[in-house]
Backbone as CSV, one residue per row, in Angstrom:
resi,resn,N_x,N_y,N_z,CA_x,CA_y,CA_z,C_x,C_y,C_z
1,UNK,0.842,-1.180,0.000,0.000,0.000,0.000,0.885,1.241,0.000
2,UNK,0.826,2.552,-0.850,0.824,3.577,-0.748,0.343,4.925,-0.699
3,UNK,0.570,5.400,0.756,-0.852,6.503,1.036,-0.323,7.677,-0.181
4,UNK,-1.248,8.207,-0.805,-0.747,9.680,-1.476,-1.261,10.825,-0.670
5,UNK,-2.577,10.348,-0.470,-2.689,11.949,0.346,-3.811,11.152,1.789
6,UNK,-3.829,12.316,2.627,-4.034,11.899,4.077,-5.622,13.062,3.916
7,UNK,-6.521,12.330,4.117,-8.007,13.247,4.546,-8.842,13.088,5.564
8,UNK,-9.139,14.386,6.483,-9.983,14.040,7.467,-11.258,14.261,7.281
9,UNK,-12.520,13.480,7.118,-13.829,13.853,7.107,-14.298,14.200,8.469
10,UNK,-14.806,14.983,8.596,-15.639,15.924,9.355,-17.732,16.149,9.258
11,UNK,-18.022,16.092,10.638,-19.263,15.927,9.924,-19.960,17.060,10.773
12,UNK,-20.145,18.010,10.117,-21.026,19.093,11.098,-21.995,19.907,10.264
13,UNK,-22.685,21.063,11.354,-24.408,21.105,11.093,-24.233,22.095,10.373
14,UNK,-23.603,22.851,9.710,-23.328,23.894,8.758,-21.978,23.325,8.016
15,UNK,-22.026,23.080,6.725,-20.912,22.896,5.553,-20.810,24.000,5.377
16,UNK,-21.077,24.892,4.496,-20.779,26.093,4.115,-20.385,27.689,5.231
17,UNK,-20.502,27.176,6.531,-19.981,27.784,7.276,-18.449,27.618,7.725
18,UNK,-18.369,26.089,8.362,-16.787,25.669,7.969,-15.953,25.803,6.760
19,UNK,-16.732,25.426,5.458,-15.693,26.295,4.256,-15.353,27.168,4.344
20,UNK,-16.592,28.108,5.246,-15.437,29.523,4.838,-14.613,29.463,5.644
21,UNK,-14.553,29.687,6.884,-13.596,29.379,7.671,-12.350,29.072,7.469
22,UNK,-12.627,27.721,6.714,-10.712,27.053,6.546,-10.509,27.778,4.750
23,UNK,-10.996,28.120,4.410,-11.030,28.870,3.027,-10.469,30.264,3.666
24,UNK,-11.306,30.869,3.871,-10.866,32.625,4.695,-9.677,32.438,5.324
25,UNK,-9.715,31.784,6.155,-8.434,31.530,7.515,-7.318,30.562,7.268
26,UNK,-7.943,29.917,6.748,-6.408,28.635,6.691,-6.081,28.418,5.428
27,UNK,-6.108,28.757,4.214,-5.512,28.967,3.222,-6.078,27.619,2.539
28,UNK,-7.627,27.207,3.123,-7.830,25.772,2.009,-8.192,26.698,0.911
29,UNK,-8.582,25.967,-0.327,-9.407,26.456,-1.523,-10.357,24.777,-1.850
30,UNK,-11.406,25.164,-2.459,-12.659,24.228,-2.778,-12.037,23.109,-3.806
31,UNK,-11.972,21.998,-4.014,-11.857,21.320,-4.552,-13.565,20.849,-5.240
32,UNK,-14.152,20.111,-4.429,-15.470,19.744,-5.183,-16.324,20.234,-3.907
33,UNK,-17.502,20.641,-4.649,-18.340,20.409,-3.598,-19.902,19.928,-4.279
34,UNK,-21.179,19.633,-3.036,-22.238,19.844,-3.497,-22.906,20.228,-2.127
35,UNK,-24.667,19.824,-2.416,-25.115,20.073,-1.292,-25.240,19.111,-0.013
36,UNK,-24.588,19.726,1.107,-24.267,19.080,2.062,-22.757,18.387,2.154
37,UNK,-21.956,18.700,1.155,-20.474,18.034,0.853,-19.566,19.347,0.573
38,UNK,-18.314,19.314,0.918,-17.260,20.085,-0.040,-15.683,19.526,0.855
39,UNK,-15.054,19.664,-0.284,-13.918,19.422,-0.242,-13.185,19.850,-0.704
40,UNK,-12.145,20.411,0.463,-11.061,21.273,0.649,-9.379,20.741,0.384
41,UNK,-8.898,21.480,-0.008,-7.283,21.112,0.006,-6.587,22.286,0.029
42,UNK,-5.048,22.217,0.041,-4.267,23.206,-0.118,-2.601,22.625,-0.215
43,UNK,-2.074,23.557,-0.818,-0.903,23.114,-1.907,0.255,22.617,-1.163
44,UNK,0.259,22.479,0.156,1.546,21.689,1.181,1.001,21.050,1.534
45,UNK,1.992,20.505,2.754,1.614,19.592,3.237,0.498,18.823,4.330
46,UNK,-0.592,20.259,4.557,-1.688,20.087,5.257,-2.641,18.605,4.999
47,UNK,-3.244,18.031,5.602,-4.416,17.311,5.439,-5.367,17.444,4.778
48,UNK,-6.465,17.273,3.746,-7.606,17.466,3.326,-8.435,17.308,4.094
49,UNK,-9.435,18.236,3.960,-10.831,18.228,4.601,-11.923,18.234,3.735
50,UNK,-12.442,16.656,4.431,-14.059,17.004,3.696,-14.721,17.366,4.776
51,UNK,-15.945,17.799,4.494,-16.855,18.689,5.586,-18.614,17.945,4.904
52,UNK,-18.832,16.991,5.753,-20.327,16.614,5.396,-21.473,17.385,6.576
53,UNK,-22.520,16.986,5.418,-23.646,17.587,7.110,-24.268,16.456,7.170
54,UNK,-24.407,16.811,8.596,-25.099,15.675,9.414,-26.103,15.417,8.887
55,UNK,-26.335,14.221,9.133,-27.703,13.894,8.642,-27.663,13.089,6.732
56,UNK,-26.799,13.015,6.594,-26.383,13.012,4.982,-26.016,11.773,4.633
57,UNK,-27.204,11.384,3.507,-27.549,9.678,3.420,-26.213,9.242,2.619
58,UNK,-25.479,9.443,2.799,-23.887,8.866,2.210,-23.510,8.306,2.797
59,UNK,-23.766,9.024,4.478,-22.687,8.023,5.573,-23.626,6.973,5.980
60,UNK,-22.939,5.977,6.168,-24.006,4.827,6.472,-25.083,5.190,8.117
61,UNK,-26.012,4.640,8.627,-27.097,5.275,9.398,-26.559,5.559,10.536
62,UNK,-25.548,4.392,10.951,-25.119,4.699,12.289,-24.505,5.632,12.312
63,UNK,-23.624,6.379,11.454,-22.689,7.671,11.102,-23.188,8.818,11.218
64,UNK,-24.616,8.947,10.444,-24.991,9.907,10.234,-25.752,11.339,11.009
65,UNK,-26.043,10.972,12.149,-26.214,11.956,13.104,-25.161,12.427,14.616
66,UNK,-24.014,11.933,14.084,-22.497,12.068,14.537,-21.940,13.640,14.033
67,UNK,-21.360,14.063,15.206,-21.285,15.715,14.790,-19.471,15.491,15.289
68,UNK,-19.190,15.973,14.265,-17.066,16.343,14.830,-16.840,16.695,16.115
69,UNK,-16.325,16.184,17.010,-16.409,16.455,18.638,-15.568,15.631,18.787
70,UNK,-14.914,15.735,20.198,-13.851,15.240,20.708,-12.052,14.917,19.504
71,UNK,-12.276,15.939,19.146,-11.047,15.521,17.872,-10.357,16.998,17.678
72,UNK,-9.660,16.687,18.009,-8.273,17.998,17.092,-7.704,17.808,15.683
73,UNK,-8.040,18.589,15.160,-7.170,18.859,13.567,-6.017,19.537,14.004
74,UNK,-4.768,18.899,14.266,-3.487,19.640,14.397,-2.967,19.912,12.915
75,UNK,-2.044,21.324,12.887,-1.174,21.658,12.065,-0.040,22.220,12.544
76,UNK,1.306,21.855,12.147,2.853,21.851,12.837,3.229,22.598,11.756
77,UNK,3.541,24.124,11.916,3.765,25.024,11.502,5.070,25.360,12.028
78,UNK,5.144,26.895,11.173,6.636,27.596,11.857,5.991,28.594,11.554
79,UNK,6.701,29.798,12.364,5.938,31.546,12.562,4.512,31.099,13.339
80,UNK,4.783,30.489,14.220,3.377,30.735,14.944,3.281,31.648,16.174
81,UNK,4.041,32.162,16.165,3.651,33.972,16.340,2.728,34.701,15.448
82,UNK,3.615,34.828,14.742,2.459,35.479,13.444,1.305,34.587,13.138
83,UNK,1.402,33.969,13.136,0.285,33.020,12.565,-1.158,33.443,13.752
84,UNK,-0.810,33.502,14.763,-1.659,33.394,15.946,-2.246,34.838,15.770
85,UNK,-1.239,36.020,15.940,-1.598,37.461,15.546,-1.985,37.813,14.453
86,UNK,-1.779,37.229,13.644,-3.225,37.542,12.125,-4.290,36.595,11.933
87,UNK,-4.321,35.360,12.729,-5.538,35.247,12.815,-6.509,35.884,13.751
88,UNK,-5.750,36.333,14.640,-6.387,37.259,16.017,-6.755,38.531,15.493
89,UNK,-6.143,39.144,14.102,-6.390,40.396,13.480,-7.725,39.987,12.737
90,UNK,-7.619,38.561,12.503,-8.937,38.581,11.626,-10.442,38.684,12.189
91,UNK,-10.253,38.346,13.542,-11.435,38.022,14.349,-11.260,36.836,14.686
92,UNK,-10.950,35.978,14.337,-10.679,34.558,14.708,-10.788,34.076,16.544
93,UNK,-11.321,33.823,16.992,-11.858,33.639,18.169,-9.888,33.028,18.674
94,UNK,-9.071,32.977,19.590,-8.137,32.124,20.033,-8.850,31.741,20.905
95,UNK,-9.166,30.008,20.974,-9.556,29.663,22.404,-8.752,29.199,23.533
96,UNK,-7.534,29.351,23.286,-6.485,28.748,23.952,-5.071,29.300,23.599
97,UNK,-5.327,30.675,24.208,-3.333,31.225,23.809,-2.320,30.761,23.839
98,UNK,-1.695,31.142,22.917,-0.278,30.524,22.482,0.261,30.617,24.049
99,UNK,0.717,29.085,23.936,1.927,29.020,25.259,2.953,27.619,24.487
100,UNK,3.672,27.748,25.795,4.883,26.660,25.538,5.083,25.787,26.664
101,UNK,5.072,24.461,26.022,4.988,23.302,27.184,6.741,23.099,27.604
102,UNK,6.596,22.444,28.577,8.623,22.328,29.090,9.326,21.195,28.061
103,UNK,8.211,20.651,27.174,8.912,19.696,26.101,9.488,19.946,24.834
104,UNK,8.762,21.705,24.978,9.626,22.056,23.671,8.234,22.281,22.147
105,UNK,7.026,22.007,23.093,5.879,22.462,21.919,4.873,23.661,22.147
106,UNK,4.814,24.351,21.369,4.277,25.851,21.593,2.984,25.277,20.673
107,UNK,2.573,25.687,21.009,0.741,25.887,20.857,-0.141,26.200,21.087
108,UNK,-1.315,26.825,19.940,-2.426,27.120,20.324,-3.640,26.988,19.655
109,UNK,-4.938,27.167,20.178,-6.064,26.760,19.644,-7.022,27.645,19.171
110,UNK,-7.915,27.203,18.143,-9.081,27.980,17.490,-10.368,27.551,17.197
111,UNK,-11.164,27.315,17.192,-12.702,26.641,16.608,-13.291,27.374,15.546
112,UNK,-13.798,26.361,14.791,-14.613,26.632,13.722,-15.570,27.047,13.546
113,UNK,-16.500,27.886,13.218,-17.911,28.380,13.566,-18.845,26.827,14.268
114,UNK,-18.345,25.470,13.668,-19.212,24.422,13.958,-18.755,23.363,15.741
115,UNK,-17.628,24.372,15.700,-16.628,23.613,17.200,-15.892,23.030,16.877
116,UNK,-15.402,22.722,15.369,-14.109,22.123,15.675,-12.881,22.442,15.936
117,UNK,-11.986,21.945,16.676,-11.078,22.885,17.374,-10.162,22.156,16.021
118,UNK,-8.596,23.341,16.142,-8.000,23.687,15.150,-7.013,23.809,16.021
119,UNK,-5.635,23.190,16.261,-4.324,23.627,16.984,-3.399,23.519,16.121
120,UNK,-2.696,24.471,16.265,-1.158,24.845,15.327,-0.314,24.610,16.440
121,UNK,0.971,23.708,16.209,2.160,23.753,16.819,3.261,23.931,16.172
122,UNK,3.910,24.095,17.053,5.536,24.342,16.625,6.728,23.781,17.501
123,UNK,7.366,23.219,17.238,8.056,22.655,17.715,9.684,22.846,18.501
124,UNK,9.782,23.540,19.334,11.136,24.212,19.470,12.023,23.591,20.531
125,UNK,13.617,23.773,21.202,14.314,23.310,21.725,13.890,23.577,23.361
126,UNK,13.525,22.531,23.614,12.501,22.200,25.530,13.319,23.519,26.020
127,UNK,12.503,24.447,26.997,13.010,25.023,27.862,13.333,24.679,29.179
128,UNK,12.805,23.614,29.198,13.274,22.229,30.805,13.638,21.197,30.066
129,UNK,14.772,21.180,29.489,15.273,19.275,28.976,15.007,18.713,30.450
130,UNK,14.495,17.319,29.869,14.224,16.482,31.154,15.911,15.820,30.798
């Protein structure tokens, strides 16, 4: 087996609210969409996102009234300084300010108009080596 590309489906109560979102804010652009579907990508090495709505006779029954919860979409960035302060210029809610753990990972968090949380890290040299 060889993976080519890595996608997370997502299933929440507004599609076209999360597009914009990672469209406006995170630099996806639309790949396909329809009603109740779209799918996102972008030209590195990020993850794809599809974004279904609930309720949407594609996913099999037990699936389908399952809302994105309990899950982080991480992205391991660099400049997440900046990154944090222009999304904070945009309005972008931070729900969790940038800090730095003693292992050496700086991070912070954002949600999607639908709750899904969104963390960017970065990875730098521990300020407590164990």
């Amino acid at each position: 087996m060889q993976i080519t590309v890595s996608t997370v489906s997502l299933t929440v109560d507004d599609v076209a609210a999360s597009q914009r979102f990672f469209t406006s804010h995170l630099g996806y652009v639309e790949q396909a969409a329809a009603d109740g579907f779209a799918s996102l990508t972008r030209d590195d090495a990020a993850v794809d996102i599809v974004l279904l709505a609930r309720g949407i006779e594609v996913l099999p029954a037990d699936q389908r009234d399952q809302h994105a919860s309990g899950l982080i979409v991480a992205f391991t960035t660099t400049g997440i300084e900046d990154e944090e302060k222009r999304l904070r210029a945009e309005g972008v809610d931070i729900t969790m300010p940038l800090r730095e753990e003693p292992w050496g990972e700086r991070l912070f968090q954002i949600k999607d108009p639908n709750g899904v949380v969104i963390q960017f890290v970065e990875w730098v040299t521990p300020s407590d080596p164990a």
